[in-house]
Amino acid sequence: MKILIKLSGKIIDESNKLDEFISQIKRLYFQKNKIIIVHGGGKQVSLWMKKLNLEPRFVNGLRYTDEQTLDIVINILCGLINKYLVKKFLDFDIKKVVGLSCIDGYIITTDINKELGFVGRNVKNVNLDIINLLLRNGYLILLSSVGIAKENKKNFIVNINADDVIYAIGEKMKFDKIIFLSDVEGIMDKNKNTIKFLNIKDIDNLINQGIVSSGMIPKVLAIKKLLKKGIKKIVVSNSLNKEATIIKI
């Protein structure tokens, strides 16, 4: 079974939750499942920006990334967080684990979104050669959401929302399951109760009514696009052991 997981930065920041997640992944991995985990790390990026007296900016839930911010994003997502996660998986005796960014092997190429700075939103190409090679050889893949943009025949490094990375890879590969793993138990209604089942038609209503807002908007929009591309079921949860919100076409 092929499984694609978006790992919330908030889980990465809490050692107990991260350990629980990795122990769940270990069970799935040793059952011979092929697993790709996509991570961001926005909280850590903001923390390091503040240490350097830089103020984070957001536009519709997405980080504005100027040159200074991009340097921090590259260092934190591709370096600190990605390699920290690789080390944690090694600690759990998962020896065949590799950490990559979407730069490596031109995994994801985008345009540059001028309103957001050095941010890639519209995916131009997805190259799965290195992904397929690693999966065939039994590797678990940890993928940070930093990619490449081409403009005027030049390559630029860009920050990509991790939900957009999930969409780009999820559209290109046939996955048996796509899971958006967060620190909250699924998608909430206006009374802060977990919505157990959602139809694709409900997503726009939740956004228009302001029930889904901020950083949850890119997530549900990515889910909507994946459903339109033929993915049968997507799960939003705070644990791999339960399906808190199930979204279907």
PDB file of C-alpha atoms in Angstrom:
ATOM      1  CA  MET A   1       0.000   0.000   0.000  1.00  0.00           C
ATOM      2  CA  LYS A   2       1.260   3.505  -0.865  1.00  0.00           C
ATOM      3  CA  ILE A   3       0.628   6.125   1.815  1.00  0.00           C
ATOM      4  CA  LEU A   4       1.199   9.897   1.542  1.00  0.00           C
ATOM      5  CA  ILE A   5       1.226  11.869   4.790  1.00  0.00           C
ATOM      6  CA  LYS A   6       1.349  15.601   5.512  1.00  0.00           C
ATOM      7  CA  LEU A   7       2.967  16.023   8.931  1.00  0.00           C
ATOM      8  CA  SER A   8       2.070  19.146  10.884  1.00  0.00           C
ATOM      9  CA  GLY A   9       4.928  21.223  12.249  1.00  0.00           C
ATOM     10  CA  LYS A  10       3.078  21.391  15.554  1.00  0.00           C
ATOM     11  CA  ILE A  11       3.508  17.624  15.980  1.00  0.00           C
ATOM     12  CA  ILE A  12       7.206  17.929  15.142  1.00  0.00           C
ATOM     13  CA  ASP A  13       7.575  20.507  17.935  1.00  0.00           C
ATOM     14  CA  GLU A  14       6.128  18.215  20.631  1.00  0.00           C
ATOM     15  CA  SER A  15       8.429  15.294  21.400  1.00  0.00           C
ATOM     16  CA  ASN A  16       5.733  13.017  22.860  1.00  0.00           C
ATOM     17  CA  LYS A  17       3.438  13.476  19.854  1.00  0.00           C
ATOM     18  CA  LEU A  18       6.331  13.021  17.437  1.00  0.00           C
ATOM     19  CA  ASP A  19       7.440   9.807  19.169  1.00  0.00           C
ATOM     20  CA  GLU A  20       3.877   8.483  19.022  1.00  0.00           C
ATOM     21  CA  PHE A  21       3.682   9.332  15.315  1.00  0.00           C
ATOM     22  CA  ILE A  22       6.980   7.617  14.491  1.00  0.00           C
ATOM     23  CA  SER A  23       5.984   4.490  16.421  1.00  0.00           C
ATOM     24  CA  GLN A  24       2.769   4.354  14.337  1.00  0.00           C
ATOM     25  CA  ILE A  25       4.781   4.831  11.134  1.00  0.00           C
ATOM     26  CA  LYS A  26       7.206   2.089  12.213  1.00  0.00           C
ATOM     27  CA  ARG A  27       4.350  -0.403  12.376  1.00  0.00           C
ATOM     28  CA  LEU A  28       3.116   0.611   8.907  1.00  0.00           C
ATOM     29  CA  TYR A  29       6.628   0.591   7.448  1.00  0.00           C
ATOM     30  CA  PHE A  30       7.465  -2.905   8.641  1.00  0.00           C
ATOM     31  CA  GLN A  31       4.166  -4.096   7.153  1.00  0.00           C
ATOM     32  CA  LYS A  32       5.864  -3.294   3.800  1.00  0.00           C
ATOM     33  CA  ASN A  33       3.891  -0.133   3.078  1.00  0.00           C
ATOM     34  CA  LYS A  34       5.540   2.491   0.869  1.00  0.00           C
ATOM     35  CA  ILE A  35       5.478   5.792   2.750  1.00  0.00           C
ATOM     36  CA  ILE A  36       6.202   9.411   1.848  1.00  0.00           C
ATOM     37  CA  ILE A  37       5.983  12.027   4.605  1.00  0.00           C
ATOM     38  CA  VAL A  38       5.860  15.709   3.626  1.00  0.00           C
ATOM     39  CA  HIS A  39       6.692  18.259   6.301  1.00  0.00           C
ATOM     40  CA  GLY A  40       6.814  21.989   6.673  1.00  0.00           C
ATOM     41  CA  GLY A  41       7.925  23.749   9.833  1.00  0.00           C
ATOM     42  CA  GLY A  42       6.328  27.174   9.867  1.00  0.00           C
ATOM     43  CA  LYS A  43       6.456  27.609  13.633  1.00  0.00           C
ATOM     44  CA  GLN A  44      10.224  27.037  13.717  1.00  0.00           C
ATOM     45  CA  VAL A  45      10.716  29.388  10.766  1.00  0.00           C
ATOM     46  CA  SER A  46       8.777  32.127  12.584  1.00  0.00           C
ATOM     47  CA  LEU A  47      10.746  31.458  15.785  1.00  0.00           C
ATOM     48  CA  TRP A  48      14.083  31.889  14.021  1.00  0.00           C
ATOM     49  CA  MET A  49      12.845  34.978  12.200  1.00  0.00           C
ATOM     50  CA  LYS A  50      11.997  36.592  15.526  1.00  0.00           C
ATOM     51  CA  LYS A  51      15.443  35.646  16.881  1.00  0.00           C
ATOM     52  CA  LEU A  52      16.865  37.630  13.955  1.00  0.00           C
ATOM     53  CA  ASN A  53      14.455  40.539  14.565  1.00  0.00           C
ATOM     54  CA  LEU A  54      12.395  39.781  11.445  1.00  0.00           C
ATOM     55  CA  GLU A  55       8.607  39.917  11.560  1.00  0.00           C
ATOM     56  CA  PRO A  56       6.724  37.064   9.816  1.00  0.00           C
ATOM     57  CA  ARG A  57       4.094  38.140   7.270  1.00  0.00           C
ATOM     58  CA  PHE A  58       1.170  36.079   5.986  1.00  0.00           C
ATOM     59  CA  VAL A  59      -1.198  36.534   3.042  1.00  0.00           C
ATOM     60  CA  ASN A  60      -4.380  34.422   3.194  1.00  0.00           C
ATOM     61  CA  GLY A  61      -2.686  31.944   5.513  1.00  0.00           C
ATOM     62  CA  LEU A  62       0.467  31.663   3.382  1.00  0.00           C
ATOM     63  CA  ARG A  63       3.888  32.953   4.422  1.00  0.00           C
ATOM     64  CA  TYR A  64       5.324  35.920   2.524  1.00  0.00           C
ATOM     65  CA  THR A  65       8.906  34.918   1.705  1.00  0.00           C
ATOM     66  CA  ASP A  66      11.449  37.618   0.864  1.00  0.00           C
ATOM     67  CA  GLU A  67      15.167  36.851   0.397  1.00  0.00           C
ATOM     68  CA  GLN A  68      15.998  36.968   4.114  1.00  0.00           C
ATOM     69  CA  THR A  69      13.025  34.767   4.965  1.00  0.00           C
ATOM     70  CA  LEU A  70      13.961  32.329   2.187  1.00  0.00           C
ATOM     71  CA  ASP A  71      17.438  31.841   3.693  1.00  0.00           C
ATOM     72  CA  ILE A  72      15.804  30.918   6.996  1.00  0.00           C
ATOM     73  CA  VAL A  73      13.260  28.633   5.318  1.00  0.00           C
ATOM     74  CA  ILE A  74      16.024  26.712   3.506  1.00  0.00           C
ATOM     75  CA  ASN A  75      18.117  26.318   6.654  1.00  0.00           C
ATOM     76  CA  ILE A  76      15.224  25.297   8.902  1.00  0.00           C
ATOM     77  CA  LEU A  77      13.168  23.064   6.575  1.00  0.00           C
ATOM     78  CA  CYS A  78      15.935  21.419   4.508  1.00  0.00           C
ATOM     79  CA  GLY A  79      18.467  21.344   7.330  1.00  0.00           C
ATOM     80  CA  LEU A  80      17.380  21.533  10.948  1.00  0.00           C
ATOM     81  CA  ILE A  81      13.926  19.908  10.745  1.00  0.00           C
ATOM     82  CA  ASN A  82      14.510  17.428   7.921  1.00  0.00           C
ATOM     83  CA  LYS A  83      17.694  16.006   9.415  1.00  0.00           C
ATOM     84  CA  TYR A  84      16.243  16.040  12.927  1.00  0.00           C
ATOM     85  CA  LEU A  85      13.387  13.881  11.619  1.00  0.00           C
ATOM     86  CA  VAL A  86      15.795  11.515   9.843  1.00  0.00           C
ATOM     87  CA  LYS A  87      17.692  11.097  13.115  1.00  0.00           C
ATOM     88  CA  LYS A  88      14.450  10.422  15.028  1.00  0.00           C
ATOM     89  CA  PHE A  89      13.427   7.694  12.578  1.00  0.00           C
ATOM     90  CA  LEU A  90      16.882   6.133  12.898  1.00  0.00           C
ATOM     91  CA  ASP A  91      16.383   6.150  16.679  1.00  0.00           C
ATOM     92  CA  PHE A  92      13.261   4.023  16.115  1.00  0.00           C
ATOM     93  CA  ASP A  93      15.350   1.506  14.152  1.00  0.00           C
ATOM     94  CA  ILE A  94      14.023   2.501  10.730  1.00  0.00           C
ATOM     95  CA  LYS A  95      17.389   2.362   8.991  1.00  0.00           C
ATOM     96  CA  LYS A  96      16.234   2.886   5.410  1.00  0.00           C
ATOM     97  CA  VAL A  97      15.046   6.470   5.777  1.00  0.00           C
ATOM     98  CA  VAL A  98      16.150   9.375   3.615  1.00  0.00           C
ATOM     99  CA  GLY A  99      15.523  13.115   3.902  1.00  0.00           C
ATOM    100  CA  LEU A 100      15.097  15.199   0.756  1.00  0.00           C
ATOM    101  CA  SER A 101      13.741  18.535  -0.352  1.00  0.00           C
ATOM    102  CA  CYS A 102      11.670  19.101  -3.480  1.00  0.00           C
ATOM    103  CA  ILE A 103      14.795  20.699  -4.979  1.00  0.00           C
ATOM    104  CA  ASP A 104      16.569  17.338  -5.163  1.00  0.00           C
ATOM    105  CA  GLY A 105      16.224  15.737  -8.581  1.00  0.00           C
ATOM    106  CA  TYR A 106      13.846  18.531  -9.650  1.00  0.00           C
ATOM    107  CA  ILE A 107      11.075  16.775  -7.685  1.00  0.00           C
ATOM    108  CA  ILE A 108       8.803  19.829  -7.888  1.00  0.00           C
ATOM    109  CA  THR A 109       9.208  22.780 -10.256  1.00  0.00           C
ATOM    110  CA  THR A 110       6.870  25.758  -9.908  1.00  0.00           C
ATOM    111  CA  ASP A 111       6.462  29.344 -10.991  1.00  0.00           C
ATOM    112  CA  ILE A 112       7.169  32.272  -8.631  1.00  0.00           C
ATOM    113  CA  ASN A 113       4.145  33.851  -6.994  1.00  0.00           C
ATOM    114  CA  LYS A 114       4.952  37.586  -7.022  1.00  0.00           C
ATOM    115  CA  GLU A 115       2.366  38.396  -4.323  1.00  0.00           C
ATOM    116  CA  LEU A 116       4.071  36.007  -1.895  1.00  0.00           C
ATOM    117  CA  GLY A 117       7.718  36.599  -2.797  1.00  0.00           C
ATOM    118  CA  PHE A 118       9.903  33.530  -3.316  1.00  0.00           C
ATOM    119  CA  VAL A 119       6.959  31.161  -3.089  1.00  0.00           C
ATOM    120  CA  GLY A 120       5.912  28.493  -5.578  1.00  0.00           C
ATOM    121  CA  ARG A 121       2.172  27.930  -5.975  1.00  0.00           C
ATOM    122  CA  ASN A 122       1.478  26.805  -9.545  1.00  0.00           C
ATOM    123  CA  VAL A 123       3.260  23.500 -10.102  1.00  0.00           C
ATOM    124  CA  LYS A 124       4.834  23.214 -13.546  1.00  0.00           C
ATOM    125  CA  ASN A 125       6.419  19.777 -13.297  1.00  0.00           C
ATOM    126  CA  VAL A 126       6.744  16.839 -10.903  1.00  0.00           C
ATOM    127  CA  ASN A 127       9.711  14.491 -11.406  1.00  0.00           C
ATOM    128  CA  LEU A 128       9.256  11.247  -9.491  1.00  0.00           C
ATOM    129  CA  ASP A 129      12.418   9.445 -10.687  1.00  0.00           C
ATOM    130  CA  ILE A 130      14.287   9.702  -7.386  1.00  0.00           C
ATOM    131  CA  ILE A 131      11.078   9.065  -5.381  1.00  0.00           C
ATOM    132  CA  ASN A 132      10.296   5.878  -7.306  1.00  0.00           C
ATOM    133  CA  LEU A 133      13.899   4.688  -7.064  1.00  0.00           C
ATOM    134  CA  LEU A 134      13.907   5.059  -3.283  1.00  0.00           C
ATOM    135  CA  LEU A 135      10.479   3.471  -2.791  1.00  0.00           C
ATOM    136  CA  ARG A 136      11.451   0.480  -4.953  1.00  0.00           C
ATOM    137  CA  ASN A 137      14.461  -0.042  -2.718  1.00  0.00           C
ATOM    138  CA  GLY A 138      12.450   0.043   0.488  1.00  0.00           C
ATOM    139  CA  TYR A 139      13.202   3.567   1.683  1.00  0.00           C
ATOM    140  CA  LEU A 140      10.875   5.729   3.731  1.00  0.00           C
ATOM    141  CA  ILE A 141      11.012   9.294   2.386  1.00  0.00           C
ATOM    142  CA  LEU A 142      10.920  12.508   4.424  1.00  0.00           C
ATOM    143  CA  LEU A 143      10.314  15.428   2.073  1.00  0.00           C
ATOM    144  CA  SER A 144      10.644  19.107   2.982  1.00  0.00           C
ATOM    145  CA  SER A 145       8.491  21.643   1.172  1.00  0.00           C
ATOM    146  CA  VAL A 146      11.216  23.662  -0.588  1.00  0.00           C
ATOM    147  CA  GLY A 147      11.417  23.427  -4.372  1.00  0.00           C
ATOM    148  CA  ILE A 148      12.659  24.984  -7.591  1.00  0.00           C
ATOM    149  CA  ALA A 149      11.117  27.685  -9.773  1.00  0.00           C
ATOM    150  CA  LYS A 150      12.220  28.435 -13.320  1.00  0.00           C
ATOM    151  CA  GLU A 151      12.049  31.991 -14.591  1.00  0.00           C
ATOM    152  CA  ASN A 152      13.902  33.417 -17.613  1.00  0.00           C
ATOM    153  CA  LYS A 153      15.823  30.128 -17.896  1.00  0.00           C
ATOM    154  CA  LYS A 154      17.179  30.536 -14.352  1.00  0.00           C
ATOM    155  CA  ASN A 155      16.565  28.322 -11.322  1.00  0.00           C
ATOM    156  CA  PHE A 156      15.343  29.881  -8.080  1.00  0.00           C
ATOM    157  CA  ILE A 157      14.734  28.178  -4.747  1.00  0.00           C
ATOM    158  CA  VAL A 158      11.178  28.722  -3.526  1.00  0.00           C
ATOM    159  CA  ASN A 159       9.173  28.058  -0.404  1.00  0.00           C
ATOM    160  CA  ILE A 160       6.191  25.801  -1.164  1.00  0.00           C
ATOM    161  CA  ASN A 161       3.243  25.281   1.152  1.00  0.00           C
ATOM    162  CA  ALA A 162       3.399  21.650   2.309  1.00  0.00           C
ATOM    163  CA  ASP A 163      -0.269  21.182   1.369  1.00  0.00           C
ATOM    164  CA  ASP A 164       0.602  22.145  -2.209  1.00  0.00           C
ATOM    165  CA  VAL A 165       3.410  19.559  -2.183  1.00  0.00           C
ATOM    166  CA  ILE A 166       0.896  16.923  -1.078  1.00  0.00           C
ATOM    167  CA  TYR A 167      -1.385  17.919  -3.971  1.00  0.00           C
ATOM    168  CA  ALA A 168       1.428  17.871  -6.547  1.00  0.00           C
ATOM    169  CA  ILE A 169       2.687  14.425  -5.555  1.00  0.00           C
ATOM    170  CA  GLY A 170      -0.760  13.041  -4.776  1.00  0.00           C
ATOM    171  CA  GLU A 171      -1.991  14.005  -8.238  1.00  0.00           C
ATOM    172  CA  LYS A 172       0.994  12.407  -9.972  1.00  0.00           C
ATOM    173  CA  MET A 173       1.202   9.122  -8.072  1.00  0.00           C
ATOM    174  CA  LYS A 174      -1.551   6.647  -7.268  1.00  0.00           C
ATOM    175  CA  PHE A 175      -1.812   6.477  -3.466  1.00  0.00           C
ATOM    176  CA  ASP A 176      -4.028   4.124  -1.515  1.00  0.00           C
ATOM    177  CA  LYS A 177      -4.334   6.643   1.291  1.00  0.00           C
ATOM    178  CA  ILE A 178      -3.604  10.346   1.813  1.00  0.00           C
ATOM    179  CA  ILE A 179      -3.537  11.616   5.384  1.00  0.00           C
ATOM    180  CA  PHE A 180      -3.297  15.214   6.595  1.00  0.00           C
ATOM    181  CA  LEU A 181      -1.949  14.797  10.125  1.00  0.00           C
ATOM    182  CA  SER A 182      -2.436  17.807  12.367  1.00  0.00           C
ATOM    183  CA  ASP A 183      -2.404  18.719  16.057  1.00  0.00           C
ATOM    184  CA  VAL A 184      -6.203  19.111  15.978  1.00  0.00           C
ATOM    185  CA  GLU A 185      -8.711  16.292  15.692  1.00  0.00           C
ATOM    186  CA  GLY A 186      -9.898  16.777  12.134  1.00  0.00           C
ATOM    187  CA  ILE A 187     -11.850  19.687  10.659  1.00  0.00           C
ATOM    188  CA  MET A 188     -14.102  21.536  13.088  1.00  0.00           C
ATOM    189  CA  ASP A 189     -17.603  22.944  12.619  1.00  0.00           C
ATOM    190  CA  LYS A 190     -18.723  26.351  13.912  1.00  0.00           C
ATOM    191  CA  ASN A 191     -19.256  24.857  17.389  1.00  0.00           C
ATOM    192  CA  LYS A 192     -15.686  23.452  17.430  1.00  0.00           C
ATOM    193  CA  ASN A 193     -16.919  19.877  17.104  1.00  0.00           C
ATOM    194  CA  THR A 194     -15.130  17.480  14.763  1.00  0.00           C
ATOM    195  CA  ILE A 195     -16.865  16.977  11.427  1.00  0.00           C
ATOM    196  CA  LYS A 196     -16.820  13.210  10.879  1.00  0.00           C
ATOM    197  CA  PHE A 197     -17.708  13.190   7.178  1.00  0.00           C
ATOM    198  CA  LEU A 198     -17.382  15.887   4.525  1.00  0.00           C
ATOM    199  CA  ASN A 199     -18.435  16.047   0.896  1.00  0.00           C
ATOM    200  CA  ILE A 200     -16.342  17.964  -1.614  1.00  0.00           C
ATOM    201  CA  LYS A 201     -19.263  20.390  -2.012  1.00  0.00           C
ATOM    202  CA  ASP A 202     -19.053  21.313   1.685  1.00  0.00           C
ATOM    203  CA  ILE A 203     -15.538  22.741   1.413  1.00  0.00           C
ATOM    204  CA  ASP A 204     -16.433  26.056  -0.260  1.00  0.00           C
ATOM    205  CA  ASN A 205     -19.280  26.592   2.218  1.00  0.00           C
ATOM    206  CA  LEU A 206     -16.918  26.127   5.173  1.00  0.00           C
ATOM    207  CA  ILE A 207     -14.506  28.697   3.720  1.00  0.00           C
ATOM    208  CA  ASN A 208     -17.213  31.211   2.745  1.00  0.00           C
ATOM    209  CA  GLN A 209     -18.759  31.028   6.208  1.00  0.00           C
ATOM    210  CA  GLY A 210     -15.381  31.574   7.850  1.00  0.00           C
ATOM    211  CA  ILE A 211     -15.552  28.218   9.649  1.00  0.00           C
ATOM    212  CA  VAL A 212     -12.365  27.127   7.903  1.00  0.00           C
ATOM    213  CA  SER A 213      -9.817  29.936   7.957  1.00  0.00           C
ATOM    214  CA  SER A 214      -6.134  30.869   8.076  1.00  0.00           C
ATOM    215  CA  GLY A 215      -3.712  27.951   7.604  1.00  0.00           C
ATOM    216  CA  MET A 216      -6.544  25.427   7.191  1.00  0.00           C
ATOM    217  CA  ILE A 217      -7.612  27.055   3.884  1.00  0.00           C
ATOM    218  CA  PRO A 218      -4.627  25.809   1.789  1.00  0.00           C
ATOM    219  CA  LYS A 219      -5.174  22.350   3.289  1.00  0.00           C
ATOM    220  CA  VAL A 220      -8.846  22.020   2.344  1.00  0.00           C
ATOM    221  CA  LEU A 221      -8.230  23.541  -1.105  1.00  0.00           C
ATOM    222  CA  ALA A 222      -5.497  20.948  -1.741  1.00  0.00           C
ATOM    223  CA  ILE A 223      -7.926  18.249  -0.588  1.00  0.00           C
ATOM    224  CA  LYS A 224     -10.606  19.576  -2.933  1.00  0.00           C
ATOM    225  CA  LYS A 225      -8.230  19.458  -5.920  1.00  0.00           C
ATOM    226  CA  LEU A 226      -7.094  15.932  -5.045  1.00  0.00           C
ATOM    227  CA  LEU A 227     -10.676  14.696  -4.876  1.00  0.00           C
ATOM    228  CA  LYS A 228     -11.359  16.223  -8.290  1.00  0.00           C
ATOM    229  CA  LYS A 229      -8.338  14.321  -9.621  1.00  0.00           C
ATOM    230  CA  GLY A 230      -9.873  11.003  -8.607  1.00  0.00           C
ATOM    231  CA  ILE A 231      -8.586  10.354  -5.078  1.00  0.00           C
ATOM    232  CA  LYS A 232     -11.448   8.463  -3.424  1.00  0.00           C
ATOM    233  CA  LYS A 233     -10.856   9.277   0.226  1.00  0.00           C
ATOM    234  CA  ILE A 234      -8.709  11.694   2.222  1.00  0.00           C
ATOM    235  CA  VAL A 235      -8.335  11.700   5.994  1.00  0.00           C
ATOM    236  CA  VAL A 236      -7.677  14.658   8.317  1.00  0.00           C
ATOM    237  CA  SER A 237      -6.728  13.600  11.843  1.00  0.00           C
ATOM    238  CA  ASN A 238      -4.333  14.023  14.769  1.00  0.00           C
ATOM    239  CA  SER A 239      -3.442  10.316  14.839  1.00  0.00           C
ATOM    240  CA  LEU A 240      -2.732   7.551  12.335  1.00  0.00           C
ATOM    241  CA  ASN A 241      -4.855   5.264  14.489  1.00  0.00           C
ATOM    242  CA  LYS A 242      -8.119   7.056  13.792  1.00  0.00           C
ATOM    243  CA  GLU A 243      -9.892   8.751  10.904  1.00  0.00           C
ATOM    244  CA  ALA A 244     -11.273  11.919  12.513  1.00  0.00           C
ATOM    245  CA  THR A 245     -12.581  13.657   9.371  1.00  0.00           C
ATOM    246  CA  ILE A 246     -13.152  11.636   6.201  1.00  0.00           C
ATOM    247  CA  ILE A 247     -13.619  13.631   2.988  1.00  0.00           C
ATOM    248  CA  LYS A 248     -15.028  12.036  -0.142  1.00  0.00           C
ATOM    249  CA  ILE A 249     -16.030  13.233  -3.613  1.00  0.00           C
TER     250      ILE A 249
END
